[in-house]
Structure formats: structure tokens, C-alpha cells
Amino acid sequence: MNTISGSAPRTTSRYVIGERGSMRLGDILRQWETLLGLLLLAVFSINCLLLPQFFDFYNLADSTFNFSEKALMALPMALLIICREIDISVSAILALSSVAMGLANHYGVPAIGLFAVGIGTGIACGLLNGLLVTRFALPSIVVTIGSMSLFRGLASVILGDQAFNHYPELLSDWGQGYFFDVLPRPFVILLVMAALFALLLHGTSWGRRIYAIGNNPVAARFSGIAVDRYRLMLFVLTGAMAGLAACLLTGRIGSTRPNIALGWELEVITVVILGGVSIAGGAGSIGGVMLAVLTLGMVTYGLALANVPGIIMTIVVGVLLLATIAVPRLLRGKSSR
């Protein structure tokens, strides 16, 4: 009797595992991250075939300079959108942080202090956005559209038609330098931050609560989650990452102008949505965002090598954003019909 009762579950277990294994394989093939990986492979292969100079390790490494700062801002933006919020002001925060660094440099603040000024300004801007959203129950899209004009306007008033330059060498070392003369420092910082954000979102209770808030904020509040506190922290985190991006971008280009990072908010949001983060909240992954970063980076790098005008790149970004939002909804509608 013991033998029979012991053997039956093993047979059933093998069958269930096999069935589950096949289901897992099907689920993997249907995942957005898998499709993005295939799209990245296709983009890479097509560029290699059409552009002989594309497949060069040093050129590919240098191409990461063009998207590392945007990707740094996309990481916290992904968490915000998962949480049913959004920050349209990220590029304006970057601009104001860069202006604050220029002022500090003008008054003799040392190089290390400039990093603190840039990140601190970003934190202050993110805190303002977060307080307006959480304390006054204002829609984040309205708040951040207004603060975008405020921050960009402050940067323009302070600078006028002038520019800050002559930054310390330490800043340029981090903005345009390399590790081991091969890997760009901003890209390495991006990889480290992506790993930290992935651990935070997918490996901690903090991340599970973000998903819970995005799926149903009312239920999350009744379950004891401090919804407004999490939202406030995410806005502050977004501001801090925009400040870090300002430090790297300012060091890379060596100057600060009022139009620095103008229009970047569209590309940041495009990367996040293309990465599979649901605009309705509650779904998405850091892995998908990073795949979208690399895919869009390879597309723009290939277009640049082919001497395609910048306006065409803007059109490509807009088309990708519309397609990424519309196609899944059209497919779901067709399936339900």
C-alpha cells in the first residue's frame, strides 16, 4: 500500500512537470522581452549586413554615450509608470541640475561638490513633484507638465543666451572617460544601476508593493501599504537619477546651455513603454527596459552611420511609441472578438 501510494505521485509529478515545462516554454515565447530580444537581434543583423563599419567593437562601445543618460532616467521612470504615475519633467530637471552645477562651478565649488549639487538639485525637484502629487492629490501628468515649464524656465532665466563651461577635468573624466580604455564609464554606471533597480523591483518586498500599487492602489492602501509614501519616494528617486544624468551629460559635452536635453522626455517614455511597461500600471520589468534601450540605441546608431537626418530619427521614435501602445491593444481586441 505504501509502495502504491508512493509511486503514483511520482508518475503524476513527471507528467505535470513536463506539461508545465511546455507551458513555460510557450509563455517565454509570448513574453514581450523575448520579442524585444528577437527585434534587437534583427536590428543588429540588418545593420551589420548593410553597414560594414557597424560591427566594430570600439564604435559600438562609443555608441553607448548617446543613450546612457537617457537610459538612467528610464529606470526610475519604469517604476513610476508601473505605479500608475509619470514624470514629464525629467529632461527639465536634468537641465536645471546642470545649470545649478554651472553656478556652483562659477563660485568655486570643487569637482566632487558639483556631483552633490547636481544630484541634490534633482532630488529637490523630484520632491516638489512628489509633494504636489501626494499631498494635494493632483494628477502627476498635469503636475509634471507644469513643473517641466517651471524648471526649464528657471534654467533659461538664469542662463539667458549664455553658457557655462570650463568644468573640472574630473567631471569630463566621468562623462566621457573609459574603464580600462574600452568601456565607457556612463555605460558601466548604467549597467550597475540597472542591476540595482532590477534587484529592487524583482527581488524585494519593496518592488512587490510597487506592483501591488500599480494593479490596485485602493486595495494596496487597505492592505496596509503606505501608497503615498511609495509614490513620493519614486518621484524623489526619479529626480535623483535625472541629477546623476545631468552630471554625466554635463561632463560629456563640457558645457551647460538652456536647451540641454530638450525633448528627451519623449525618448525616455518611449524606451519605457517599448520595454513592456504597461501604461496602465502594474506590469513591466527592468530587463525589458534595458532591451528596449539597446534596441533603440542600435537603431539610432545605424541611422547615424547611414547619415540619416535627425528629424527622421525623431519620426522613428514617435512611430515606435505609437506602435508599442496600439499594437498590444489591437491584438487583445481581436483576440476577445
Tab-separated table of N, CA, C and O in Angstrom, residues 103-200:
chain	number	residue	atom	x	y	z
A	103	LEU	N	26.491	77.091	-11.929
A	103	LEU	CA	26.583	78.171	-10.943
A	103	LEU	C	27.560	77.815	-9.831
A	103	LEU	O	28.380	78.649	-9.416
A	104	ALA	N	27.467	76.588	-9.349
A	104	ALA	CA	28.368	76.158	-8.280
A	104	ALA	C	29.818	76.182	-8.743
A	104	ALA	O	30.724	76.614	-8.006
A	105	ASN	N	30.046	75.741	-9.975
A	105	ASN	CA	31.406	75.771	-10.515
A	105	ASN	C	31.909	77.204	-10.655
A	105	ASN	O	33.080	77.500	-10.395
A	106	HIS	N	31.014	78.117	-11.047
A	106	HIS	CA	31.381	79.526	-11.193
A	106	HIS	C	31.823	80.131	-9.858
A	106	HIS	O	32.721	80.982	-9.819
A	107	TYR	N	31.205	79.686	-8.767
A	107	TYR	CA	31.548	80.215	-7.452
A	107	TYR	C	32.595	79.372	-6.714
A	107	TYR	O	32.776	79.525	-5.508
A	108	GLY	N	33.255	78.486	-7.439
A	108	GLY	CA	34.412	77.804	-6.887
A	108	GLY	C	34.166	76.525	-6.125
A	108	GLY	O	35.048	76.065	-5.388
A	109	VAL	N	33.012	75.915	-6.280
A	109	VAL	CA	32.746	74.634	-5.616
A	109	VAL	C	33.650	73.570	-6.248
A	109	VAL	O	33.758	73.493	-7.474
A	110	PRO	N	34.312	72.721	-5.452
A	110	PRO	CA	35.208	71.701	-6.019
A	110	PRO	C	34.451	70.663	-6.836
A	110	PRO	O	33.216	70.568	-6.768
A	111	ALA	N	35.203	69.866	-7.585
A	111	ALA	CA	34.600	68.928	-8.536
A	111	ALA	C	33.670	67.934	-7.854
A	111	ALA	O	32.565	67.668	-8.347
A	112	ILE	N	34.076	67.375	-6.716
A	112	ILE	CA	33.226	66.419	-6.005
A	112	ILE	C	31.919	67.091	-5.596
A	112	ILE	O	30.836	66.491	-5.657
A	113	GLY	N	32.020	68.345	-5.177
A	113	GLY	CA	30.827	69.074	-4.771
A	113	GLY	C	29.852	69.279	-5.908
A	113	GLY	O	28.637	69.387	-5.678
A	114	LEU	N	30.338	69.342	-7.157
A	114	LEU	CA	29.441	69.524	-8.295
A	114	LEU	C	28.508	68.326	-8.473
A	114	LEU	O	27.340	68.484	-8.839
A	115	PHE	N	29.022	67.137	-8.213
A	115	PHE	CA	28.164	65.952	-8.266
A	115	PHE	C	27.061	66.053	-7.218
A	115	PHE	O	25.893	65.747	-7.501
A	116	ALA	N	27.425	66.488	-6.022
A	116	ALA	CA	26.427	66.639	-4.958
A	116	ALA	C	25.393	67.697	-5.320
A	116	ALA	O	24.192	67.528	-5.061
A	117	VAL	N	25.842	68.804	-5.939
A	117	VAL	CA	24.919	69.869	-6.337
A	117	VAL	C	23.947	69.360	-7.402
A	117	VAL	O	22.730	69.601	-7.330
A	118	GLY	N	24.465	68.647	-8.404
A	118	GLY	CA	23.617	68.146	-9.480
A	118	GLY	C	22.575	67.157	-8.976
A	118	GLY	O	21.370	67.288	-9.272
A	119	ILE	N	23.014	66.176	-8.201
A	119	ILE	CA	22.082	65.163	-7.694
A	119	ILE	C	21.135	65.782	-6.666
A	119	ILE	O	19.938	65.471	-6.636
A	120	GLY	N	21.652	66.688	-5.835
A	120	GLY	CA	20.804	67.343	-4.843
A	120	GLY	C	19.714	68.191	-5.474
A	120	GLY	O	18.567	68.211	-5.001
A	121	THR	N	20.042	68.891	-6.567
A	121	THR	CA	19.028	69.670	-7.273
A	121	THR	C	17.956	68.755	-7.851
A	121	THR	O	16.752	69.052	-7.792
A	122	GLY	N	18.377	67.630	-8.397
A	122	GLY	CA	17.406	66.667	-8.918
A	122	GLY	C	16.491	66.133	-7.828
A	122	GLY	O	15.274	65.986	-8.035
A	123	ILE	N	17.054	65.849	-6.661
A	123	ILE	CA	16.241	65.364	-5.544
A	123	ILE	C	15.221	66.416	-5.124
A	123	ILE	O	14.045	66.110	-4.866
A	124	ALA	N	15.635	67.684	-5.062
A	124	ALA	CA	14.721	68.762	-4.671
A	124	ALA	C	13.574	68.890	-5.676
A	124	ALA	O	12.399	69.057	-5.283
A	125	CYS	N	13.891	68.796	-6.967
A	125	CYS	CA	12.839	68.882	-7.988
A	125	CYS	C	11.886	67.692	-7.898
A	125	CYS	O	10.659	67.850	-7.998
A	126	GLY	N	12.433	66.506	-7.710
A	126	GLY	CA	11.588	65.323	-7.569
A	126	GLY	C	10.715	65.393	-6.321
A	126	GLY	O	9.554	64.965	-6.338
A	127	LEU	N	11.269	65.946	-5.235
A	127	LEU	CA	10.493	66.104	-4.005
A	127	LEU	C	9.322	67.056	-4.219
A	127	LEU	O	8.206	66.811	-3.732
A	128	LEU	N	9.561	68.139	-4.951
A	128	LEU	CA	8.474	69.077	-5.244
A	128	LEU	C	7.362	68.391	-6.036
A	128	LEU	O	6.170	68.515	-5.705
A	129	ASN	N	7.737	67.650	-7.073
A	129	ASN	CA	6.733	66.918	-7.848
A	129	ASN	C	5.961	65.937	-6.977
A	129	ASN	O	4.732	65.841	-7.041
A	130	GLY	N	6.693	65.183	-6.172
A	130	GLY	CA	6.060	64.169	-5.333
A	130	GLY	C	5.112	64.751	-4.313
A	130	GLY	O	4.027	64.208	-4.067
A	131	LEU	N	5.496	65.869	-3.698
A	131	LEU	CA	4.628	66.501	-2.703
A	131	LEU	C	3.347	67.032	-3.342
A	131	LEU	O	2.254	66.908	-2.772
A	132	LEU	N	3.468	67.620	-4.522
A	132	LEU	CA	2.279	68.132	-5.202
A	132	LEU	C	1.329	67.001	-5.576
A	132	LEU	O	0.098	67.153	-5.503
A	133	VAL	N	1.875	65.855	-5.955
A	133	VAL	CA	1.032	64.720	-6.345
A	133	VAL	C	0.399	64.050	-5.131
A	133	VAL	O	-0.802	63.742	-5.131
A	134	THR	N	1.189	63.825	-4.078
A	134	THR	CA	0.695	63.045	-2.940
A	134	THR	C	-0.072	63.880	-1.921
A	134	THR	O	-1.085	63.427	-1.389
A	135	ARG	N	0.386	65.093	-1.646
A	135	ARG	CA	-0.275	65.903	-0.620
A	135	ARG	C	-1.527	66.595	-1.122
A	135	ARG	O	-2.471	66.821	-0.360
A	136	PHE	N	-1.538	66.947	-2.403
A	136	PHE	CA	-2.681	67.678	-2.944
A	136	PHE	C	-3.526	66.838	-3.900
A	136	PHE	O	-4.462	67.357	-4.510
A	137	ALA	N	-3.172	65.550	-4.042
A	137	ALA	CA	-3.942	64.622	-4.880
A	137	ALA	C	-4.129	65.141	-6.302
A	137	ALA	O	-5.197	65.022	-6.902
A	138	LEU	N	-3.051	65.710	-6.860
A	138	LEU	CA	-3.091	66.225	-8.228
A	138	LEU	C	-2.596	65.156	-9.202
A	138	LEU	O	-1.713	64.362	-8.861
A	139	PRO	N	-3.119	65.105	-10.414
A	139	PRO	CA	-2.628	64.135	-11.405
A	139	PRO	C	-1.161	64.406	-11.737
A	139	PRO	O	-0.774	65.548	-11.987
A	140	SER	N	-0.370	63.354	-11.749
A	140	SER	CA	1.073	63.524	-11.960
A	140	SER	C	1.385	64.084	-13.338
A	140	SER	O	2.345	64.844	-13.499
A	141	ILE	N	0.594	63.734	-14.343
A	141	ILE	CA	0.890	64.241	-15.680
A	141	ILE	C	0.696	65.755	-15.737
A	141	ILE	O	1.475	66.478	-16.381
A	142	VAL	N	-0.319	66.271	-15.027
A	142	VAL	CA	-0.554	67.713	-15.007
A	142	VAL	C	0.537	68.419	-14.206
A	142	VAL	O	1.089	69.453	-14.626
A	143	VAL	N	0.872	67.851	-13.044
A	143	VAL	CA	1.900	68.448	-12.190
A	143	VAL	C	3.231	68.525	-12.915
A	143	VAL	O	3.909	69.566	-12.915
A	144	THR	N	3.627	67.444	-13.560
A	144	THR	CA	4.965	67.414	-14.158
A	144	THR	C	5.041	68.186	-15.471
A	144	THR	O	6.122	68.633	-15.855
A	145	ILE	N	3.911	68.351	-16.163
A	145	ILE	CA	3.912	69.258	-17.318
A	145	ILE	C	4.152	70.690	-16.839
A	145	ILE	O	4.923	71.451	-17.436
A	146	GLY	N	3.489	71.062	-15.740
A	146	GLY	CA	3.709	72.390	-15.180
A	146	GLY	C	5.116	72.580	-14.654
A	146	GLY	O	5.762	73.611	-14.911
A	147	SER	N	5.628	71.585	-13.931
A	147	SER	CA	6.983	71.713	-13.385
A	147	SER	C	8.033	71.652	-14.489
A	147	SER	O	9.114	72.239	-14.352
A	148	MET	N	7.730	70.982	-15.594
A	148	MET	CA	8.653	70.989	-16.728
A	148	MET	C	8.860	72.417	-17.225
A	148	MET	O	10.005	72.856	-17.449
A	149	SER	N	7.770	73.147	-17.377
A	149	SER	CA	7.880	74.548	-17.797
A	149	SER	C	8.594	75.384	-16.739
A	149	SER	O	9.397	76.265	-17.073
A	150	LEU	N	8.312	75.101	-15.469
A	150	LEU	CA	8.949	75.841	-14.380
A	150	LEU	C	10.456	75.627	-14.364
A	150	LEU	O	11.236	76.596	-14.341
A	151	PHE	N	10.892	74.367	-14.390
A	151	PHE	CA	12.323	74.062	-14.298
A	151	PHE	C	13.077	74.548	-15.539
A	151	PHE	O	14.165	75.126	-15.428
A	152	ARG	N	12.491	74.316	-16.719
A	152	ARG	CA	13.151	74.760	-17.945
A	152	ARG	C	13.191	76.285	-17.999
A	152	ARG	O	14.168	76.882	-18.447
A	153	GLY	N	12.116	76.928	-17.516
A	153	GLY	CA	12.091	78.383	-17.484
A	153	GLY	C	13.134	78.958	-16.548
A	153	GLY	O	13.810	79.950	-16.876
A	154	LEU	N	13.293	78.349	-15.372
A	154	LEU	CA	14.331	78.799	-14.437
A	154	LEU	C	15.712	78.681	-15.055
A	154	LEU	O	16.554	79.577	-14.915
A	155	ALA	N	15.958	77.562	-15.741
A	155	ALA	CA	17.255	77.375	-16.391
A	155	ALA	C	17.500	78.448	-17.447
A	155	ALA	O	18.608	78.990	-17.563
A	156	SER	N	16.462	78.787	-18.205
A	156	SER	CA	16.599	79.813	-19.252
A	156	SER	C	16.803	81.203	-18.655
A	156	SER	O	17.594	81.994	-19.171
A	157	VAL	N	16.091	81.502	-17.551
A	157	VAL	CA	16.237	82.815	-16.913
A	157	VAL	C	17.644	82.981	-16.338
A	157	VAL	O	18.270	84.048	-16.463
A	158	ILE	N	18.159	81.945	-15.717
A	158	ILE	CA	19.490	82.029	-15.100
A	158	ILE	C	20.574	82.190	-16.158
A	158	ILE	O	21.502	83.002	-16.023
A	159	LEU	N	20.452	81.420	-17.246
A	159	LEU	CA	21.499	81.428	-18.268
A	159	LEU	C	21.304	82.522	-19.312
A	159	LEU	O	22.271	83.092	-19.814
A	160	GLY	N	20.057	82.795	-19.663
A	160	GLY	CA	19.830	83.722	-20.778
A	160	GLY	C	20.356	83.119	-22.064
A	160	GLY	O	20.079	81.970	-22.390
A	161	ASP	N	21.140	83.889	-22.793
A	161	ASP	CA	21.748	83.373	-24.022
A	161	ASP	C	23.212	82.993	-23.804
A	161	ASP	O	23.979	82.848	-24.759
A	162	GLN	N	23.589	82.833	-22.527
A	162	GLN	CA	24.967	82.477	-22.196
A	162	GLN	C	25.096	80.964	-22.023
A	162	GLN	O	24.133	80.212	-22.209
A	163	ALA	N	26.286	80.535	-21.658
A	163	ALA	CA	26.543	79.118	-21.395
A	163	ALA	C	27.600	79.002	-20.311
A	163	ALA	O	28.507	79.832	-20.208
A	164	PHE	N	27.464	77.958	-19.491
A	164	PHE	CA	28.505	77.641	-18.515
A	164	PHE	C	29.466	76.637	-19.138
A	164	PHE	O	29.040	75.676	-19.784
A	165	ASN	N	30.751	76.856	-18.944
A	165	ASN	CA	31.736	75.896	-19.426
A	165	ASN	C	32.937	75.907	-18.481
A	165	ASN	O	32.838	76.382	-17.356
A	166	HIS	N	34.064	75.374	-18.944
A	166	HIS	CA	35.289	75.280	-18.142
A	166	HIS	C	35.049	74.478	-16.853
A	166	HIS	O	35.399	74.895	-15.752
A	167	TYR	N	34.436	73.313	-17.032
A	167	TYR	CA	34.210	72.430	-15.888
A	167	TYR	C	35.493	71.683	-15.526
A	167	TYR	O	36.381	71.513	-16.370
A	168	PRO	N	35.593	71.194	-14.276
A	168	PRO	CA	36.803	70.466	-13.859
A	168	PRO	C	37.013	69.193	-14.676
A	168	PRO	O	36.065	68.611	-15.217
A	169	GLU	N	38.257	68.768	-14.722
A	169	GLU	CA	38.604	67.577	-15.506
A	169	GLU	C	37.945	66.327	-14.956
A	169	GLU	O	37.613	65.403	-15.702
A	170	LEU	N	37.733	66.265	-13.629
A	170	LEU	CA	37.105	65.091	-13.031
A	170	LEU	C	35.715	64.858	-13.612
A	170	LEU	O	35.311	63.711	-13.853
A	171	LEU	N	34.992	65.934	-13.875
A	171	LEU	CA	33.650	65.809	-14.430
A	171	LEU	C	33.697	65.232	-15.848
A	171	LEU	O	32.908	64.355	-16.203
A	172	SER	N	34.639	65.715	-16.646
A	172	SER	CA	34.755	65.190	-18.009
A	172	SER	C	35.280	63.754	-18.008
A	172	SER	O	34.938	62.971	-18.900
A	173	ASP	N	36.098	63.405	-17.018
A	173	ASP	CA	36.583	62.022	-16.921
A	173	ASP	C	35.424	61.041	-16.763
A	173	ASP	O	35.441	59.947	-17.335
A	174	TRP	N	34.420	61.422	-15.961
A	174	TRP	CA	33.276	60.537	-15.753
A	174	TRP	C	32.257	60.659	-16.878
A	174	TRP	O	31.546	59.700	-17.173
A	175	GLY	N	32.183	61.801	-17.521
A	175	GLY	CA	31.211	61.971	-18.599
A	175	GLY	C	31.644	61.388	-19.918
A	175	GLY	O	30.804	60.903	-20.695
A	176	GLN	N	32.965	61.401	-20.193
A	176	GLN	CA	33.438	60.899	-21.479
A	176	GLN	C	34.642	59.980	-21.355
A	176	GLN	O	35.311	59.694	-22.348
A	177	GLY	N	34.890	59.484	-20.132
A	177	GLY	CA	36.035	58.604	-19.923
A	177	GLY	C	35.691	57.131	-20.104
A	177	GLY	O	34.558	56.751	-20.398
A	178	TYR	N	36.708	56.277	-19.915
A	178	TYR	CA	36.574	54.833	-20.117
A	178	TYR	C	37.131	54.092	-18.917
A	178	TYR	O	38.037	54.574	-18.230
A	179	PHE	N	36.609	52.900	-18.685
A	179	PHE	CA	37.221	51.939	-17.782
A	179	PHE	C	38.091	51.010	-18.614
A	179	PHE	O	37.610	50.433	-19.600
A	180	PHE	N	39.339	50.870	-18.235
A	180	PHE	CA	40.297	50.006	-18.940
A	180	PHE	C	40.456	50.412	-20.407
A	180	PHE	O	40.757	49.563	-21.257
A	181	ASP	N	40.220	51.701	-20.713
A	181	ASP	CA	40.362	52.237	-22.065
A	181	ASP	C	39.443	51.557	-23.082
A	181	ASP	O	39.662	51.661	-24.291
A	182	VAL	N	38.392	50.890	-22.612
A	182	VAL	CA	37.494	50.163	-23.513
A	182	VAL	C	36.034	50.504	-23.248
A	182	VAL	O	35.301	50.893	-24.157
A	183	LEU	N	35.598	50.349	-21.998
A	183	LEU	CA	34.185	50.504	-21.660
A	183	LEU	C	33.887	51.936	-21.212
A	183	LEU	O	34.496	52.414	-20.248
A	184	PRO	N	32.975	52.621	-21.862
A	184	PRO	CA	32.611	53.985	-21.435
A	184	PRO	C	32.069	53.992	-20.005
A	184	PRO	O	31.246	53.142	-19.632
A	185	ARG	N	32.506	54.932	-19.211
A	185	ARG	CA	32.087	54.986	-17.812
A	185	ARG	C	30.578	55.187	-17.644
A	185	ARG	O	29.971	54.544	-16.782
A	186	PRO	N	29.937	56.066	-18.428
A	186	PRO	CA	28.480	56.189	-18.268
A	186	PRO	C	27.735	54.884	-18.513
A	186	PRO	O	26.743	54.594	-17.838
A	187	PHE	N	28.214	54.077	-19.465
A	187	PHE	CA	27.542	52.808	-19.757
A	187	PHE	C	27.726	51.819	-18.609
A	187	PHE	O	26.791	51.084	-18.256
A	188	VAL	N	28.902	51.807	-18.017
A	188	VAL	CA	29.133	50.926	-16.863
A	188	VAL	C	28.247	51.358	-15.690
A	188	VAL	O	27.656	50.517	-14.998
A	189	ILE	N	28.141	52.670	-15.477
A	189	ILE	CA	27.246	53.171	-14.424
A	189	ILE	C	25.811	52.744	-14.715
A	189	ILE	O	25.071	52.337	-13.805
A	190	LEU	N	25.398	52.800	-15.975
A	190	LEU	CA	24.056	52.372	-16.361
A	190	LEU	C	23.842	50.894	-16.025
A	190	LEU	O	22.790	50.521	-15.481
A	191	LEU	N	24.810	50.049	-16.343
A	191	LEU	CA	24.671	48.617	-16.061
A	191	LEU	C	24.556	48.354	-14.561
A	191	LEU	O	23.739	47.526	-14.122
A	192	VAL	N	25.361	49.059	-13.773
A	192	VAL	CA	25.298	48.887	-12.321
A	192	VAL	C	23.936	49.337	-11.789
A	192	VAL	O	23.296	48.644	-10.974
A	193	MET	N	23.462	50.482	-12.242
A	193	MET	CA	22.163	50.989	-11.799
A	193	MET	C	21.032	50.063	-12.241
A	193	MET	O	20.069	49.839	-11.500
A	194	ALA	N	21.123	49.522	-13.458
A	194	ALA	CA	20.091	48.605	-13.937
A	194	ALA	C	20.030	47.359	-13.056
A	194	ALA	O	18.936	46.866	-12.738
A	195	ALA	N	21.194	46.847	-12.659
A	195	ALA	CA	21.218	45.686	-11.769
A	195	ALA	C	20.585	46.011	-10.417
A	195	ALA	O	19.822	45.207	-9.861
A	196	LEU	N	20.877	47.200	-9.890
A	196	LEU	CA	20.301	47.603	-8.601
A	196	LEU	C	18.787	47.778	-8.711
A	196	LEU	O	18.032	47.350	-7.823
A	197	PHE	N	18.324	48.403	-9.791
A	197	PHE	CA	16.885	48.594	-9.972
A	197	PHE	C	16.180	47.258	-10.180
A	197	PHE	O	15.058	47.059	-9.693
A	198	ALA	N	16.816	46.341	-10.915
A	198	ALA	CA	16.220	45.020	-11.116
A	198	ALA	C	16.104	44.271	-9.788
A	198	ALA	O	15.082	43.634	-9.503
A	199	LEU	N	17.143	44.354	-8.970
A	199	LEU	CA	17.098	43.711	-7.649
A	199	LEU	C	16.002	44.344	-6.790
A	199	LEU	O	15.250	43.639	-6.106
A	200	LEU	N	15.897	45.669	-6.840
A	200	LEU	CA	14.893	46.367	-6.047
A	200	LEU	C	13.481	45.995	-6.477
A	200	LEU	O	12.619	45.694	-5.637
